[in-house]
């Protein structure tokens, strides 16, 4: 089976850096997604990691350690618009199996 | 190009009535998901269609919920004898293959009074 854990809520200050962690225990693994969801809107894709290491995309970076079952999303130079929920999702080894979402982390940005 | 569309965007219904929600996936996307999201909560998986395979219905909360999909086109989610706890946003997502990036529709906000 699959089990994905993320903190429920986090708070950070505008201009700062925040790291959102995601741990997973799965019977198999084939990649990890991060999605952003603003209140009242649908989730939008941020990143997809298959190999270990850090992938940077502008102010957002995503890290994966397959051996530790661990990922994080790093947000730099925080802006008020980054206030949103961040969802971690695991892709199973069989491409035809459904991906599994965590419950998401609500990030609050303070001025 | 066109994204995933859902209709209606909002639906208010009386307890006990049946409702039907529609999802039009991106053309060519073989996989389609339905999720439920209650206010302030995470995504709750409901059902997954992948090509011509039997759908994964493991997330449907009760036999009042059902979904259909014709080929790789539109899908409908039906909720019979709605209850107040069915009030939520119902999101549809489609992908090219079973595990690739999902593209979400705007959702249908269902309110059961």
mmCIF file of C-alpha atoms in Angstrom:
data_model
loop_
_atom_site.group_PDB
_atom_site.id
_atom_site.type_symbol
_atom_site.label_atom_id
_atom_site.label_comp_id
_atom_site.label_asym_id
_atom_site.label_seq_id
_atom_site.Cartn_x
_atom_site.Cartn_y
_atom_site.Cartn_z
ATOM 1 C CA UNK A 1 0.000 0.000 0.000
ATOM 2 C CA UNK A 2 0.886 3.658 0.010
ATOM 3 C CA UNK A 3 1.181 6.068 2.935
ATOM 4 C CA UNK A 4 2.147 9.704 2.431
ATOM 5 C CA UNK A 5 2.770 12.167 5.257
ATOM 6 C CA UNK A 6 3.022 15.946 5.139
ATOM 7 C CA UNK A 7 2.672 18.597 7.845
ATOM 8 C CA UNK A 8 -0.863 19.944 7.982
ATOM 9 C CA UNK A 9 0.037 23.629 8.201
ATOM 10 C CA UNK A 10 3.088 25.871 8.080
ATOM 11 C CA UNK A 11 3.635 29.600 8.460
ATOM 12 C CA UNK A 12 6.464 31.673 6.972
ATOM 13 C CA UNK A 13 7.328 35.309 6.409
ATOM 14 C CA UNK A 14 7.346 37.170 3.120
ATOM 15 C CA UNK A 15 10.842 37.176 1.610
ATOM 16 C CA UNK A 16 11.981 34.167 3.628
ATOM 17 C CA UNK A 17 12.615 30.521 2.674
ATOM 18 C CA UNK A 18 10.390 27.586 3.619
ATOM 19 C CA UNK A 19 10.841 23.839 3.233
ATOM 20 C CA UNK A 20 7.809 21.557 3.049
ATOM 21 C CA UNK A 21 8.582 17.916 3.728
ATOM 22 C CA UNK A 22 6.890 14.796 2.432
ATOM 23 C CA UNK A 23 7.639 11.247 3.517
ATOM 24 C CA UNK A 24 6.196 8.173 1.934
ATOM 25 C CA UNK A 25 6.028 4.465 2.623
ATOM 26 C CA UNK A 26 5.059 2.608 -0.494
ATOM 27 C CA UNK A 27 5.097 -0.891 -1.882
ATOM 28 C CA UNK A 28 6.755 0.504 -4.994
ATOM 29 C CA UNK A 29 7.763 3.854 -6.343
ATOM 30 C CA UNK A 30 8.202 5.507 -9.712
ATOM 31 C CA UNK A 31 8.381 9.230 -9.072
ATOM 32 C CA UNK A 32 6.991 12.004 -6.923
ATOM 33 C CA UNK A 33 4.909 15.052 -7.842
ATOM 34 C CA UNK A 34 4.339 18.378 -6.127
ATOM 35 C CA UNK A 35 1.198 20.390 -6.838
ATOM 36 C CA UNK A 36 0.089 23.843 -5.688
ATOM 37 C CA UNK A 37 -3.525 24.591 -4.884
ATOM 38 C CA UNK A 38 -4.795 28.086 -4.115
ATOM 39 C CA UNK A 39 -7.983 28.332 -2.098
ATOM 40 C CA UNK A 40 -11.028 27.777 -4.278
ATOM 41 C CA UNK A 41 -8.971 26.670 -7.262
ATOM 42 C CA UNK A 42 -7.858 23.376 -8.794
ATOM 43 C CA UNK A 43 -4.357 21.998 -8.154
ATOM 44 C CA UNK A 44 -1.638 22.925 -10.637
ATOM 45 C CA UNK A 45 1.541 20.984 -11.357
ATOM 46 C CA UNK A 46 4.824 22.232 -9.877
ATOM 47 C CA UNK A 47 7.404 19.481 -10.227
ATOM 48 C CA UNK A 48 8.100 15.814 -10.844
ATOM 49 C CA UNK A 49 11.154 13.984 -9.447
ATOM 50 C CA UNK A 50 12.172 10.496 -10.520
ATOM 51 C CA UNK A 51 15.871 10.462 -9.632
ATOM 52 C CA UNK A 52 17.564 11.409 -6.371
ATOM 53 C CA UNK A 53 18.665 14.986 -6.026
ATOM 54 C CA UNK A 54 17.529 18.541 -6.270
ATOM 55 C CA UNK A 55 15.678 20.041 -9.216
ATOM 56 C CA UNK A 56 15.415 23.803 -9.353
ATOM 57 C CA UNK A 57 12.757 25.752 -11.169
ATOM 58 C CA UNK A 58 12.932 29.456 -10.434
ATOM 59 C CA UNK A 59 12.045 30.200 -6.818
ATOM 60 C CA UNK A 60 10.852 26.618 -6.303
ATOM 61 C CA UNK A 61 13.067 23.545 -5.907
ATOM 62 C CA UNK A 62 12.146 19.933 -5.236
ATOM 63 C CA UNK A 63 14.366 17.299 -3.669
ATOM 64 C CA UNK A 64 14.028 13.521 -3.634
ATOM 65 C CA UNK A 65 15.766 10.745 -1.721
ATOM 66 C CA UNK A 66 14.411 7.391 -2.827
ATOM 67 C CA UNK A 67 16.380 5.416 -0.255
ATOM 68 C CA UNK A 68 14.895 7.472 2.570
ATOM 69 C CA UNK A 69 11.389 7.774 1.126
ATOM 70 C CA UNK A 70 11.651 11.524 1.500
ATOM 71 C CA UNK A 71 11.053 14.620 -0.565
ATOM 72 C CA UNK A 72 10.853 18.320 0.096
ATOM 73 C CA UNK A 73 9.651 21.385 -1.722
ATOM 74 C CA UNK A 74 11.763 24.487 -1.130
ATOM 75 C CA UNK A 75 10.262 27.914 -1.746
ATOM 76 C CA UNK A 76 12.617 30.907 -1.784
ATOM 77 C CA UNK A 77 11.946 34.647 -1.650
ATOM 78 C CA UNK A 78 8.429 33.986 -0.475
ATOM 79 C CA UNK A 79 5.667 36.148 -1.838
ATOM 80 C CA UNK A 80 2.149 36.629 -0.492
ATOM 81 C CA UNK A 81 0.794 34.803 -3.554
ATOM 82 C CA UNK A 82 2.613 31.666 -2.397
ATOM 83 C CA UNK A 83 -0.043 31.248 0.295
ATOM 84 C CA UNK A 84 -1.636 27.986 -0.831
ATOM 85 C CA UNK A 85 -1.794 24.278 -0.149
ATOM 86 C CA UNK A 86 1.071 22.147 -1.418
ATOM 87 C CA UNK A 87 0.258 18.549 -2.309
ATOM 88 C CA UNK A 88 2.755 15.718 -2.526
ATOM 89 C CA UNK A 89 1.781 12.756 -4.758
ATOM 90 C CA UNK A 90 3.487 9.436 -5.462
ATOM 91 C CA UNK A 91 3.527 7.643 -8.795
ATOM 92 C CA UNK A 92 3.370 3.858 -8.483
ATOM 93 C CA UNK A 93 5.740 1.535 -10.377
ATOM 94 C CA UNK A 94 2.976 0.428 -12.729
ATOM 95 C CA UNK A 95 2.179 3.352 -15.009
ATOM 96 C CA UNK A 96 -1.411 2.177 -15.265
ATOM 97 C CA UNK A 97 -1.995 2.399 -11.508
ATOM 98 C CA UNK A 98 -3.400 5.546 -9.997
ATOM 99 C CA UNK A 99 -1.147 8.129 -8.358
ATOM 100 C CA UNK A 100 -1.641 8.726 -4.639
ATOM 101 C CA UNK A 101 -1.955 12.172 -3.072
ATOM 102 C CA UNK A 102 -1.008 13.236 0.425
ATOM 103 C CA UNK A 103 -3.418 15.437 2.355
ATOM 104 C CA UNK A 104 -1.486 18.596 1.582
ATOM 105 C CA UNK A 105 0.276 21.297 3.583
ATOM 106 C CA UNK A 106 -1.435 24.669 4.001
ATOM 107 C CA UNK A 107 1.209 27.388 3.830
ATOM 108 C CA UNK A 108 0.419 30.799 5.310
ATOM 109 C CA UNK A 109 2.646 33.735 4.358
ATOM 110 C CA UNK A 110 2.831 36.645 6.794
ATOM 111 C CA UNK A 111 3.830 40.160 5.701
ATOM 112 C CA UNK B 1 -5.532 24.319 -26.228
ATOM 113 C CA UNK B 2 -8.647 23.363 -24.309
ATOM 114 C CA UNK B 3 -8.164 22.077 -20.808
ATOM 115 C CA UNK B 4 -10.317 19.816 -18.671
ATOM 116 C CA UNK B 5 -13.832 21.177 -18.335
ATOM 117 C CA UNK B 6 -16.471 20.338 -15.791
ATOM 118 C CA UNK B 7 -20.147 21.133 -15.540
ATOM 119 C CA UNK B 8 -21.993 22.492 -13.783
ATOM 120 C CA UNK B 9 -19.599 24.779 -11.934
ATOM 121 C CA UNK B 10 -22.033 25.010 -9.034
ATOM 122 C CA UNK B 11 -24.922 22.784 -8.057
ATOM 123 C CA UNK B 12 -27.332 23.252 -5.176
ATOM 124 C CA UNK B 13 -29.670 20.352 -4.539
ATOM 125 C CA UNK B 14 -32.058 19.165 -1.900
ATOM 126 C CA UNK B 15 -31.230 16.217 0.285
ATOM 127 C CA UNK B 16 -32.469 13.013 -1.297
ATOM 128 C CA UNK B 17 -32.216 14.172 -4.898
ATOM 129 C CA UNK B 18 -29.893 12.626 -7.477
ATOM 130 C CA UNK B 19 -27.187 14.697 -9.164
ATOM 131 C CA UNK B 20 -25.007 14.118 -12.196
ATOM 132 C CA UNK B 21 -21.653 15.812 -12.657
ATOM 133 C CA UNK B 22 -19.852 15.923 -15.967
ATOM 134 C CA UNK B 23 -16.175 15.963 -16.907
ATOM 135 C CA UNK B 24 -14.721 16.544 -20.371
ATOM 136 C CA UNK B 25 -11.053 15.513 -20.337
ATOM 137 C CA UNK B 26 -8.320 16.792 -22.597
ATOM 138 C CA UNK B 27 -8.526 15.079 -25.974
ATOM 139 C CA UNK B 28 -6.199 12.095 -26.182
ATOM 140 C CA UNK B 29 -5.905 11.638 -22.421
ATOM 141 C CA UNK B 30 -6.475 7.979 -21.653
ATOM 142 C CA UNK B 31 -6.679 8.281 -17.877
ATOM 143 C CA UNK B 32 -9.316 10.126 -15.879
ATOM 144 C CA UNK B 33 -9.701 10.619 -12.130
ATOM 145 C CA UNK B 34 -12.511 11.873 -9.926
ATOM 146 C CA UNK B 35 -11.712 13.390 -6.520
ATOM 147 C CA UNK B 36 -13.776 14.883 -3.735
ATOM 148 C CA UNK B 37 -12.471 17.789 -1.669
ATOM 149 C CA UNK B 38 -14.309 19.000 1.387
ATOM 150 C CA UNK B 39 -13.688 22.538 2.607
ATOM 151 C CA UNK B 40 -10.169 22.895 3.966
ATOM 152 C CA UNK B 41 -9.376 19.216 3.378
ATOM 153 C CA UNK B 42 -7.118 17.278 1.011
ATOM 154 C CA UNK B 43 -8.048 15.428 -2.154
ATOM 155 C CA UNK B 44 -10.088 12.285 -1.576
ATOM 156 C CA UNK B 45 -9.721 9.787 -4.423
ATOM 157 C CA UNK B 46 -13.040 8.448 -5.741
ATOM 158 C CA UNK B 47 -12.552 6.567 -9.015
ATOM 159 C CA UNK B 48 -9.978 6.105 -11.775
ATOM 160 C CA UNK B 49 -10.466 5.176 -15.429
ATOM 161 C CA UNK B 50 -7.496 4.035 -17.514
ATOM 162 C CA UNK B 51 -8.142 3.260 -21.165
ATOM 163 C CA UNK B 52 -10.263 0.160 -21.624
ATOM 164 C CA UNK B 53 -9.306 -1.372 -18.272
ATOM 165 C CA UNK B 54 -11.879 -1.942 -15.561
ATOM 166 C CA UNK B 55 -12.133 1.255 -13.484
ATOM 167 C CA UNK B 56 -10.595 1.436 -10.018
ATOM 168 C CA UNK B 57 -13.646 2.149 -7.859
ATOM 169 C CA UNK B 58 -11.870 1.639 -4.542
ATOM 170 C CA UNK B 59 -12.444 5.240 -3.417
ATOM 171 C CA UNK B 60 -16.203 5.439 -3.873
ATOM 172 C CA UNK B 61 -17.596 6.077 -0.362
ATOM 173 C CA UNK B 62 -20.913 4.259 -0.797
ATOM 174 C CA UNK B 63 -23.116 2.560 -3.361
ATOM 175 C CA UNK B 64 -24.881 5.890 -3.862
ATOM 176 C CA UNK B 65 -21.862 6.959 -5.910
ATOM 177 C CA UNK B 66 -21.203 5.707 -9.429
ATOM 178 C CA UNK B 67 -19.300 6.888 -12.464
ATOM 179 C CA UNK B 68 -19.226 6.071 -16.128
ATOM 180 C CA UNK B 69 -16.869 6.844 -18.943
ATOM 181 C CA UNK B 70 -17.402 6.112 -22.604
ATOM 182 C CA UNK B 71 -14.112 5.221 -24.255
ATOM 183 C CA UNK B 72 -11.614 8.014 -23.703
ATOM 184 C CA UNK B 73 -14.166 10.808 -23.690
ATOM 185 C CA UNK B 74 -16.573 12.393 -21.261
ATOM 186 C CA UNK B 75 -17.203 10.968 -17.812
ATOM 187 C CA UNK B 76 -20.175 11.424 -15.516
ATOM 188 C CA UNK B 77 -20.229 11.034 -11.747
ATOM 189 C CA UNK B 78 -23.670 10.289 -10.334
ATOM 190 C CA UNK B 79 -24.636 10.671 -6.700
ATOM 191 C CA UNK B 80 -27.996 9.176 -5.780
ATOM 192 C CA UNK B 81 -30.126 10.224 -2.806
ATOM 193 C CA UNK B 82 -27.716 13.003 -1.890
ATOM 194 C CA UNK B 83 -26.870 13.640 1.755
ATOM 195 C CA UNK B 84 -25.555 16.799 3.382
ATOM 196 C CA UNK B 85 -22.154 15.179 3.884
ATOM 197 C CA UNK B 86 -21.859 14.937 0.082
ATOM 198 C CA UNK B 87 -21.390 18.722 -0.024
ATOM 199 C CA UNK B 88 -17.912 19.304 -1.436
ATOM 200 C CA UNK B 89 -16.011 20.284 -4.547
ATOM 201 C CA UNK B 90 -15.762 17.418 -7.022
ATOM 202 C CA UNK B 91 -12.617 17.617 -9.137
ATOM 203 C CA UNK B 92 -11.851 15.752 -12.319
ATOM 204 C CA UNK B 93 -8.336 15.284 -13.715
ATOM 205 C CA UNK B 94 -6.982 13.646 -16.838
ATOM 206 C CA UNK B 95 -3.565 12.442 -17.952
ATOM 207 C CA UNK B 96 -1.946 11.093 -21.087
ATOM 208 C CA UNK B 97 -1.058 7.861 -19.319
ATOM 209 C CA UNK B 98 -1.827 6.351 -15.952
ATOM 210 C CA UNK B 99 0.843 8.061 -13.956
ATOM 211 C CA UNK B 100 1.814 11.257 -15.727
ATOM 212 C CA UNK B 101 1.136 14.813 -14.643
ATOM 213 C CA UNK B 102 -2.551 15.375 -14.024
ATOM 214 C CA UNK B 103 -4.462 18.265 -15.496
ATOM 215 C CA UNK B 104 -7.330 19.302 -13.268
ATOM 216 C CA UNK B 105 -10.664 20.765 -14.190
ATOM 217 C CA UNK B 106 -12.098 23.746 -12.280
ATOM 218 C CA UNK B 107 -14.363 21.495 -10.232
ATOM 219 C CA UNK B 108 -18.061 21.349 -9.441
ATOM 220 C CA UNK B 109 -19.104 22.796 -6.100
ATOM 221 C CA UNK B 110 -21.977 20.698 -4.786
ATOM 222 C CA UNK B 111 -24.138 21.961 -1.947
ATOM 223 C CA UNK B 112 -26.785 19.679 -0.485
ATOM 224 C CA UNK B 113 -29.400 21.525 1.552
#
